Coordinates of N, CA and C in Angstrom, one line a residue:
Chain U
X1 N 86.7 163.9 69.3 CA 87.1 165.2 68.9 C 88.0 165.8 69.9
X2 N 88.6 165.1 70.8 CA 89.3 165.6 71.9 C 90.6 166.2 71.5
X3 N 90.7 167.5 71.1 CA 91.9 168.2 70.9 C 92.5 168.2 69.5
X4 N 91.9 167.5 68.6 CA 92.5 167.7 67.2 C 91.9 169.0 66.6
X5 N 92.8 169.8 66.1 CA 92.3 171.1 65.6 C 92.5 171.1 64.1
X6 N 91.5 171.7 63.4 CA 91.6 171.9 62.0 C 91.2 173.3 61.7
X7 N 91.9 173.9 60.7 CA 91.4 175.2 60.2 C 91.8 175.4 58.8
X8 N 91.0 176.1 58.0 CA 89.8 176.7 58.5 C 88.7 175.7 58.5
X9 N 87.6 176.1 59.2 CA 86.4 175.2 59.2 C 85.7 175.2 57.9
X10 N 85.6 176.3 57.3 CA 85.0 176.4 56.0 C 85.9 177.2 55.0
X11 N 86.0 176.7 53.8 CA 86.9 177.3 52.8 C 86.2 177.3 51.5
X12 N 86.2 178.5 50.9 CA 85.6 178.6 49.5 C 86.7 179.0 48.6
X13 N 86.8 178.3 47.5 CA 87.8 178.6 46.5 C 87.1 178.6 45.1
X14 N 87.7 179.4 44.2 CA 87.2 179.3 42.8 C 88.0 178.3 42.1
X15 N 87.5 177.7 41.1 CA 88.2 176.7 40.2 C 89.6 177.3 39.8
X16 N 90.6 176.4 40.0 CA 91.9 176.9 39.6 C 92.8 177.4 40.7
X17 N 92.1 177.8 41.9 CA 92.9 178.3 43.0 C 93.5 177.1 43.8
X18 N 94.3 177.5 44.8 CA 94.8 176.5 45.7 C 94.1 176.5 47.0
X19 N 94.0 175.3 47.6 CA 93.4 175.2 48.9 C 94.5 174.6 49.9
X20 N 94.6 175.2 51.1 CA 95.5 174.7 52.1 C 94.7 174.4 53.4
X21 N 94.7 173.2 53.8 CA 94.0 172.8 55.0 C 95.0 172.4 56.0
X22 N 94.8 172.8 57.3 CA 95.7 172.6 58.4 C 95.1 171.7 59.4
X23 N 96.0 170.9 60.0 CA 95.6 170.0 61.1 C 96.7 170.0 62.2
X24 N 96.3 170.2 63.4 CA 97.2 170.0 64.6 C 96.7 168.8 65.3
X25 N 97.5 167.8 65.5 CA 97.0 166.6 66.2 C 96.8 166.8 67.7
X26 N 96.2 165.9 68.3 CA 95.9 165.9 69.7 C 97.3 165.8 70.4
X27 N 97.4 166.4 71.6 CA 98.7 166.4 72.3 C 99.1 165.0 72.6
X28 N 100.3 164.7 72.3 CA 100.8 163.4 72.6 C 100.7 162.4 71.4
X29 N 100.0 162.8 70.4 CA 99.8 162.0 69.2 C 100.8 162.4 68.1
X30 N 101.4 161.4 67.5 CA 102.5 161.7 66.5 C 102.1 161.2 65.1
X31 N 100.9 160.7 65.0 CA 100.4 160.1 63.7 C 99.2 160.9 63.2
X32 N 99.2 161.3 62.0 CA 98.1 162.1 61.4 C 97.6 161.4 60.2
X33 N 96.3 161.4 60.0 CA 95.6 160.8 58.9 C 94.7 161.8 58.3
X34 N 94.6 161.8 57.0 CA 93.6 162.7 56.3 C 92.6 161.8 55.6
X35 N 91.3 162.2 55.7 CA 90.2 161.5 55.0 C 89.4 162.5 54.3
X36 N 88.7 162.1 53.3 CA 87.8 162.9 52.5 C 86.4 162.3 52.6
X37 N 85.4 163.1 52.7 CA 84.0 162.6 52.7 C 83.2 163.5 51.8
X38 N 82.8 162.8 50.7 CA 81.9 163.5 49.7 C 80.5 163.5 50.3
X39 N 79.7 164.5 49.8 CA 78.3 164.5 50.3 C 77.6 163.2 50.2
X40 N 77.0 162.7 51.3 CA 76.2 161.5 51.3 C 77.1 160.2 51.0
X41 N 78.4 160.3 51.2 CA 79.2 159.2 51.0 C 80.0 158.9 52.3
X42 N 80.8 157.8 52.3 CA 81.6 157.4 53.4 C 82.9 158.1 53.4
X43 N 83.6 157.9 54.5 CA 85.0 158.4 54.6 C 86.0 157.6 53.8
X44 N 86.8 158.3 53.0 CA 87.8 157.7 52.2 C 89.2 158.1 52.7
X45 N 90.1 157.1 53.0 CA 91.4 157.4 53.4 C 92.2 158.1 52.3
X46 N 93.0 159.1 52.7 CA 93.8 159.7 51.7 C 95.3 159.5 52.0
X47 N 95.8 159.9 53.2 CA 97.2 159.8 53.5 C 97.4 159.7 55.0
X48 N 98.6 159.0 55.3 CA 98.9 158.8 56.7 C 100.4 159.3 56.9
X49 N 100.6 160.2 57.9 CA 101.9 160.8 58.0 C 102.3 160.7 59.5
X50 N 103.6 160.6 59.6 CA 104.3 160.9 60.9 C 105.1 162.2 60.7
X51 N 105.7 162.7 61.8 CA 106.5 163.9 61.6 C 107.6 163.7 60.5
X52 N 107.6 164.6 59.6 CA 108.6 164.6 58.5 C 108.5 163.4 57.6
X53 N 107.5 162.5 57.7 CA 107.5 161.3 56.8 C 106.1 161.1 56.4
X54 N 105.9 160.7 55.1 CA 104.7 160.2 54.6 C 104.8 158.7 54.6
X55 N 103.9 158.1 55.4 CA 104.0 156.6 55.6 C 103.1 155.9 54.5
X56 N 102.0 156.4 54.2 CA 101.1 155.8 53.2 C 100.2 156.8 52.5
X57 N 100.4 157.0 51.3 CA 99.6 158.0 50.5 C 98.8 157.3 49.4
X58 N 98.5 156.0 49.7 CA 97.8 155.2 48.7 C 96.4 155.7 48.3
X59 N 95.8 156.6 49.1 CA 94.5 157.1 48.8 C 94.5 158.5 48.3
X60 N 95.6 159.0 48.0 CA 95.8 160.4 47.6 C 95.8 160.4 46.0
X61 N 95.0 161.3 45.4 CA 95.1 161.4 44.0 C 96.5 161.8 43.6
X62 N 97.0 161.3 42.4 CA 98.4 161.4 42.0 C 98.7 162.9 41.7
X63 N 97.7 163.6 41.2 CA 98.0 164.9 40.7 C 97.2 165.9 41.6
X64 N 97.8 167.1 41.8 CA 97.2 168.2 42.4 C 97.2 168.1 44.0
X65 N 97.3 167.0 44.5 CA 97.2 166.8 46.0 C 98.5 166.5 46.6
X66 N 98.8 167.1 47.7 CA 100.1 166.8 48.4 C 99.8 167.0 49.9
X67 N 100.6 166.4 50.7 CA 100.5 166.5 52.2 C 101.9 166.5 52.8
X68 N 101.9 167.2 54.0 CA 103.2 167.2 54.7 C 102.9 167.3 56.2
X69 N 103.8 166.9 57.0 CA 103.7 167.0 58.4 C 105.1 167.4 58.9
X70 N 105.4 168.7 58.9 CA 106.8 169.1 59.2 C 107.2 168.9 60.7
X71 N 108.5 169.0 61.0 CA 108.9 168.8 62.3 C 108.3 169.8 63.3
X72 N 108.1 171.0 62.8 CA 107.4 172.0 63.6 C 106.1 172.5 62.9
X73 N 105.0 172.6 63.6 CA 103.8 173.1 63.0 C 102.8 172.0 62.6
X74 N 101.7 172.5 62.1 CA 100.6 171.5 61.8 C 100.9 170.7 60.5
X75 N 100.1 169.7 60.3 CA 100.1 169.0 59.0 C 99.3 169.8 58.0
X76 N 99.7 169.8 56.8 CA 99.1 170.6 55.7 C 98.6 169.6 54.6
X77 N 97.4 169.7 54.2 CA 96.9 169.1 53.0 C 96.7 170.2 52.0
X78 N 97.4 170.0 50.8 CA 97.4 171.1 49.8 C 96.7 170.6 48.5
X79 N 95.8 171.3 48.0 CA 95.1 171.0 46.8 C 95.4 172.1 45.8
X80 N 96.1 171.8 44.7 CA 96.4 172.8 43.7 C 95.3 172.8 42.6
X81 N 95.0 173.9 42.0 CA 94.1 174.0 40.9 C 92.8 173.3 41.1
X82 N 92.2 173.7 42.2 CA 90.9 173.0 42.6 C 89.9 172.9 41.5
X83 N 89.1 171.8 41.5 CA 88.0 171.7 40.6 C 86.8 171.4 41.5
X84 N 85.6 171.5 40.8 CA 84.3 171.4 41.6 C 84.2 170.0 42.3
X85 N 84.8 169.0 41.7 CA 84.8 167.7 42.3 C 85.6 167.6 43.6
X86 N 86.4 168.6 43.9 CA 87.1 168.6 45.2 C 86.3 169.0 46.3
X87 N 85.1 169.6 46.0 CA 84.2 170.0 47.1 C 83.8 168.8 48.0
X88 N 84.2 168.9 49.3 CA 84.0 167.8 50.2 C 84.3 168.3 51.6
X89 N 84.1 167.4 52.6 CA 84.6 167.6 53.9 C 85.9 166.9 54.0
X90 N 86.9 167.5 54.5 CA 88.2 166.9 54.7 C 88.5 166.8 56.2
X91 N 88.6 165.6 56.7 CA 88.8 165.4 58.1 C 90.2 164.9 58.3
X92 N 90.8 165.4 59.4 CA 92.1 164.9 59.9 C 91.8 164.2 61.2
X93 N 92.6 163.1 61.4 CA 92.6 162.4 62.6 C 94.0 162.1 63.1
X94 N 94.1 161.9 64.4 CA 95.4 161.6 65.0 C 95.4 160.4 65.9
X95 N 96.5 159.8 66.1 CA 96.5 158.6 67.0 C 97.9 158.6 67.6
X96 N 98.0 157.9 68.8 CA 99.3 157.6 69.4 C 100.0 156.5 68.6
X97 N 101.2 156.2 68.9 CA 102.0 155.2 68.1 C 101.3 153.8 68.1
X98 N 100.6 153.4 69.1 CA 100.0 152.1 69.1 C 98.7 152.0 68.4
X99 N 98.2 153.1 67.9 CA 97.0 153.1 67.1 C 95.8 152.5 67.7
X100 N 95.7 152.5 69.0 CA 94.5 151.9 69.6 C 93.3 152.9 69.8
X101 N 93.5 154.1 69.4 CA 92.5 155.1 69.3 C 92.8 156.1 68.2
X102 N 91.8 156.7 67.7 CA 92.0 157.6 66.6 C 90.9 158.7 66.7
X103 N 91.3 159.9 66.9 CA 90.3 161.0 67.2 C 90.3 161.9 66.0
X104 N 89.1 162.4 65.6 CA 89.0 163.2 64.5 C 88.9 164.7 64.9
X105 N 89.4 165.5 64.0 CA 89.1 167.0 64.1 C 87.7 167.3 63.6
X106 N 87.3 168.6 63.7 CA 86.0 169.0 63.3 C 85.8 169.0 61.7
X107 N 86.9 169.0 61.0 CA 86.8 169.0 59.5 C 86.9 170.3 58.9
X108 N 87.3 170.4 57.7 CA 87.2 171.6 56.8 C 86.3 171.3 55.7
X109 N 85.3 172.1 55.6 CA 84.3 172.0 54.4 C 84.8 172.9 53.3
X110 N 85.3 172.2 52.2 CA 85.8 172.9 51.1 C 84.7 173.0 50.0
X111 N 84.4 174.2 49.6 CA 83.5 174.5 48.5 C 84.2 175.1 47.3
X112 N 84.1 174.5 46.2 CA 84.8 175.1 45.0 C 83.7 175.6 44.1
X113 N 83.8 176.9 43.8 CA 82.7 177.6 43.0 C 83.2 177.8 41.5
Chain J
X1 N 93.1 143.0 49.4 CA 92.1 144.1 49.4 C 91.2 144.0 50.6
X2 N 90.2 144.9 50.7 CA 89.3 144.9 51.8 C 87.9 145.1 51.4
X3 N 87.0 144.5 52.1 CA 85.6 144.6 51.8 C 84.9 144.7 53.1
X4 N 84.2 145.8 53.4 CA 83.6 146.1 54.7 C 82.1 146.3 54.4
X5 N 81.3 145.5 55.0 CA 79.8 145.5 54.8 C 79.1 145.8 56.1
X6 N 78.2 146.8 56.0 CA 77.3 147.2 57.1 C 75.9 147.4 56.5
X7 N 74.8 147.2 57.3 CA 73.5 147.5 56.7 C 73.5 149.0 56.5
X8 N 72.7 149.4 55.5 CA 72.6 150.8 55.2 C 71.8 151.6 56.2
X9 N 70.7 151.1 56.6 CA 69.8 151.8 57.5 C 69.2 150.8 58.5
X10 N 68.9 151.3 59.7 CA 68.2 150.6 60.7 C 67.3 151.6 61.5
X11 N 66.3 151.0 62.0 CA 65.3 151.8 62.8 C 65.1 151.1 64.1
X12 N 65.0 151.8 65.2 CA 64.7 151.2 66.5 C 63.9 152.2 67.4
X13 N 63.4 151.6 68.5 CA 62.5 152.4 69.3 C 63.3 152.9 70.6
X14 N 63.0 154.1 71.0 CA 63.6 154.7 72.2 C 63.5 153.7 73.4
X15 N 64.6 153.5 74.1 CA 64.6 152.6 75.2 C 65.0 151.1 74.8
X16 N 65.0 150.8 73.6 CA 65.3 149.4 73.1 C 66.8 149.2 73.0
X17 N 67.1 148.0 72.5 CA 68.5 147.6 72.2 C 68.6 147.4 70.7
X18 N 69.7 147.8 70.1 CA 69.9 147.6 68.7 C 71.4 147.1 68.5
X19 N 71.5 146.2 67.5 CA 72.8 145.6 67.2 C 73.1 145.9 65.8
X20 N 74.3 146.6 65.5 CA 74.7 147.0 64.2 C 75.9 146.1 63.8
X21 N 75.7 145.3 62.8 CA 76.7 144.3 62.4 C 77.7 144.9 61.3
X22 N 78.9 144.3 61.3 CA 79.9 144.7 60.4 C 80.7 143.5 60.0
X23 N 80.8 143.2 58.7 CA 81.6 142.0 58.3 C 82.7 142.6 57.4
X24 N 83.8 141.9 57.5 CA 85.0 142.5 56.7 C 85.8 141.3 56.2
X25 N 86.5 141.6 55.1 CA 87.5 140.7 54.5 C 88.7 141.5 54.3
X26 N 89.8 141.2 55.0 CA 91.0 142.0 54.8 C 92.2 141.2 55.2
X27 N 93.3 141.5 54.5 CA 94.5 140.9 54.9 C 95.3 141.8 55.8
X28 N 96.1 141.3 56.7 CA 96.8 142.1 57.7 C 96.0 142.8 58.7
X29 N 94.9 142.2 59.1 CA 94.0 142.8 60.1 C 94.7 143.2 61.3
X30 N 94.5 144.4 61.8 CA 95.1 144.8 63.1 C 94.2 145.7 63.9
X31 N 92.9 145.4 63.9 CA 92.1 146.1 64.8 C 90.8 146.7 64.1
X32 N 89.8 146.9 64.8 CA 88.5 147.4 64.2 C 88.0 148.6 65.1
X33 N 87.6 149.6 64.5 CA 87.1 150.8 65.2 C 85.6 150.9 64.9
X34 N 84.9 151.5 65.9 CA 83.5 151.9 65.7 C 83.5 153.4 66.0
X35 N 82.8 154.2 65.1 CA 82.6 155.6 65.3 C 81.1 156.0 65.2
X36 N 80.7 157.1 65.8 CA 79.4 157.6 65.6 C 79.6 159.0 64.9
X37 N 78.7 159.2 63.9 CA 78.8 160.5 63.2 C 77.4 161.1 63.0
X38 N 77.2 162.2 63.6 CA 75.9 162.9 63.4 C 76.1 163.7 62.1
X39 N 75.0 164.0 61.5 CA 75.0 164.7 60.2 C 75.7 166.0 60.3
X40 N 76.6 166.3 59.4 CA 77.3 167.5 59.4 C 78.4 167.7 60.4
X41 N 78.7 166.6 61.1 CA 79.7 166.6 62.2 C 80.8 165.6 61.9
X42 N 81.9 165.7 62.7 CA 83.0 164.8 62.6 C 82.7 163.5 63.3
X43 N 83.3 162.4 62.8 CA 83.1 161.1 63.6 C 83.7 161.2 65.0
X44 N 83.0 160.5 65.9 CA 83.4 160.4 67.3 C 83.8 159.0 67.6
X45 N 85.0 158.8 68.1 CA 85.5 157.5 68.5 C 84.6 156.9 69.5
X46 N 84.2 155.6 69.3 CA 83.4 154.9 70.3 C 84.2 153.7 70.9
X47 N 84.9 152.9 70.0 CA 85.5 151.7 70.5 C 86.6 151.2 69.6
X48 N 87.4 150.4 70.2 CA 88.5 149.7 69.4 C 88.6 148.3 69.9
X49 N 88.6 147.3 69.0 CA 88.7 145.9 69.3 C 89.9 145.4 68.5
X50 N 90.8 144.6 69.1 CA 91.8 143.9 68.4 C 91.8 142.4 68.7
X51 N 91.3 142.1 69.9 CA 91.2 140.7 70.4 C 89.7 140.3 70.3
X52 N 89.5 139.0 70.2 CA 88.2 138.5 70.2 C 87.5 138.8 71.5
X53 N 86.2 139.0 71.4 CA 85.4 139.2 72.6 C 84.6 140.5 72.6
X54 N 84.1 140.7 73.8 CA 83.2 141.9 74.0 C 83.8 142.9 74.8
X55 N 83.8 144.2 74.4 CA 84.2 145.3 75.1 C 83.0 146.2 75.5
X56 N 82.8 146.5 76.8 CA 81.7 147.2 77.2 C 82.1 148.6 77.7
X57 N 81.3 149.6 77.2 CA 81.6 151.0 77.7 C 80.2 151.7 77.9
X58 N 79.7 151.6 79.1 CA 78.4 152.2 79.3 C 77.3 151.6 78.5
X59 N 76.6 152.4 77.8 CA 75.5 151.9 77.0 C 75.9 151.2 75.7
X60 N 77.2 151.4 75.4 CA 77.7 150.9 74.1 C 78.6 149.7 74.4
X61 N 78.5 148.6 73.6 CA 79.4 147.5 73.6 C 79.8 147.2 72.2
X62 N 81.1 146.6 72.1 CA 81.5 146.2 70.7 C 82.1 144.8 70.9
X63 N 81.8 144.0 69.9 CA 82.2 142.6 69.8 C 83.0 142.3 68.6
X64 N 84.0 141.5 68.7 CA 84.9 141.1 67.6 C 85.1 139.6 67.5
X65 N 85.0 139.0 66.3 CA 85.4 137.7 66.1 C 86.3 137.7 64.9
X66 N 87.6 137.6 65.1 CA 88.6 137.7 64.0 C 88.5 136.5 63.0
X67 N 88.2 135.3 63.6 CA 88.1 134.1 62.7 C 86.9 134.3 61.7
X68 N 85.9 134.9 62.1 CA 84.7 135.1 61.3 C 84.7 136.4 60.5
X69 N 85.6 137.3 60.8 CA 85.6 138.6 60.1 C 84.4 139.3 60.4
X70 N 84.0 139.4 61.7 CA 82.7 139.9 62.1 C 82.8 140.7 63.4
X71 N 82.1 141.8 63.4 CA 82.0 142.7 64.6 C 80.6 143.2 64.7
X72 N 80.2 143.5 65.9 CA 78.9 144.3 66.1 C 79.1 145.3 67.1
X73 N 78.3 146.4 67.0 CA 78.1 147.4 68.0 C 76.7 147.3 68.6
X74 N 76.7 147.2 69.9 CA 75.4 147.0 70.6 C 75.1 148.3 71.4
X75 N 73.9 148.9 71.1 CA 73.5 150.1 71.8 C 72.3 149.7 72.7
X76 N 72.4 150.0 74.0 CA 71.3 149.7 74.9 C 70.6 151.0 75.3
X77 N 69.4 150.8 75.8 CA 68.6 151.9 76.4 C 68.7 153.1 75.4
X78 N 68.3 152.8 74.2 CA 68.4 153.8 73.1 C 67.8 155.2 73.5
X79 N 68.4 156.2 73.1 CA 67.9 157.6 73.3 C 67.8 158.2 71.9
X80 N 67.0 159.3 71.8 CA 66.8 160.0 70.6 C 68.1 160.5 70.0
X81 N 69.0 160.9 70.9 CA 70.2 161.5 70.4 C 71.2 160.4 69.8
X82 N 70.8 159.1 69.9 CA 71.6 158.1 69.3 C 71.4 158.0 67.8
X83 N 70.4 158.7 67.3 CA 70.1 158.7 65.9 C 71.3 159.4 65.2
X84 N 72.0 158.6 64.4 CA 73.3 159.0 63.8 C 73.7 157.9 62.8
X85 N 74.8 158.2 62.2 CA 75.5 157.1 61.3 C 76.5 156.5 62.2
X86 N 76.6 155.1 62.1 CA 77.6 154.4 62.8 C 78.6 153.7 61.8
X87 N 79.9 154.0 62.0 CA 80.9 153.7 61.0 C 81.8 152.6 61.6
X88 N 82.0 151.5 60.8 CA 82.9 150.5 61.2 C 84.2 150.7 60.3
X89 N 85.3 150.6 60.9 CA 86.6 150.9 60.2 C 87.6 149.8 60.6
X90 N 88.3 149.3 59.6 CA 89.2 148.2 59.8 C 90.6 148.8 59.6
X91 N 91.5 148.5 60.6 CA 92.9 148.9 60.5 C 93.7 147.7 60.2
X92 N 94.7 147.9 59.3 CA 95.6 146.8 59.0 C 97.0 147.2 58.9
X93 N 97.9 146.3 58.9 CA 99.3 146.6 58.9 C 99.9 146.9 60.2
X94 N 100.6 148.0 60.3 CA 101.4 148.3 61.5 C 100.4 148.8 62.6
X95 N 100.9 149.0 63.8 CA 100.1 149.5 64.9 C 99.2 150.7 64.6
X96 N 99.8 151.7 64.0 CA 99.1 152.9 63.7 C 98.8 153.0 62.2
X97 N 98.5 151.9 61.5 CA 98.3 151.9 60.1 C 97.0 152.6 59.7
X98 N 96.7 152.7 58.5 CA 95.5 153.4 58.0 C 94.3 152.6 58.3
X99 N 93.2 153.2 58.3 CA 91.9 152.6 58.5 C 91.0 152.7 57.3
X100 N 90.3 151.6 56.9 CA 89.4 151.7 55.8 C 88.0 151.6 56.4
X101 N 87.1 152.5 56.0 CA 85.8 152.7 56.5 C 84.8 152.0 55.7
X102 N 83.8 151.4 56.4 CA 82.6 151.0 55.7 C 81.7 152.2 55.4
X103 N 80.7 152.0 54.7 CA 79.8 153.2 54.2 C 78.9 153.7 55.4
X104 N 78.9 152.9 56.5 CA 78.1 153.4 57.6 C 76.7 152.9 57.6
X105 N 76.1 152.8 58.8 CA 74.7 152.4 59.1 C 74.0 153.6 59.7
X106 N 73.0 154.1 59.0 CA 72.2 155.2 59.5 C 71.1 154.7 60.5
X107 N 71.2 155.0 61.7 CA 70.3 154.5 62.7 C 69.3 155.6 63.0
X108 N 68.0 155.3 63.0 CA 67.0 156.3 63.3 C 66.3 155.7 64.6
X109 N 66.3 156.5 65.6 CA 65.6 156.1 66.9 C 64.2 156.8 66.9
X110 N 63.2 156.1 67.1 CA 61.8 156.6 67.1 C 61.2 156.6 68.5
X111 N 60.4 157.6 68.8 CA 59.8 157.6 70.2 C 58.9 156.4 70.4

């Protein structure tokens, strides 16, 4: 957890609202990954980004979900029109280019009511 | 595709040694991670193996055999605080490619 920042830590949204989750990678890391963890389940890969590029979004639902990592600022995971099934912990991780380590942020717990 | 298998649960005694196994089937293998995750918290990076052999870090060691698609995490001198879920994750493709996680092994350390 060395230095990866996520906010907010907890987010409550009503069905149909939008959720925006932010992630700032560890200093010196240029690669960001988003994972989702449902209660009592394992971590599932969603998307992998570098600055201004989506490298792999094979784990991202095709609708309502999008991610970006702009040249300036944090990476954003955006969920439109949230549903109860989106309630989960969303973790961001970052790594250096060689990928030999990957550190996780504290996560955002999303609750959809 | 990828298939990552770990035992669901293990129990061990404080002060003992425990070995948590992970087997995988994947194309384009490019490294294996082990993480520790306490309930309600984020995963903590423990180790990374890309070459065959044993990597030792204090009380924790990790082993990899690429030809067998097999890794293990060895925890020595177990402490109560080691009770947690241990996640095996396989990286494939490019150096910083995505990781696919196993479902984790819940370790309970008893006095």
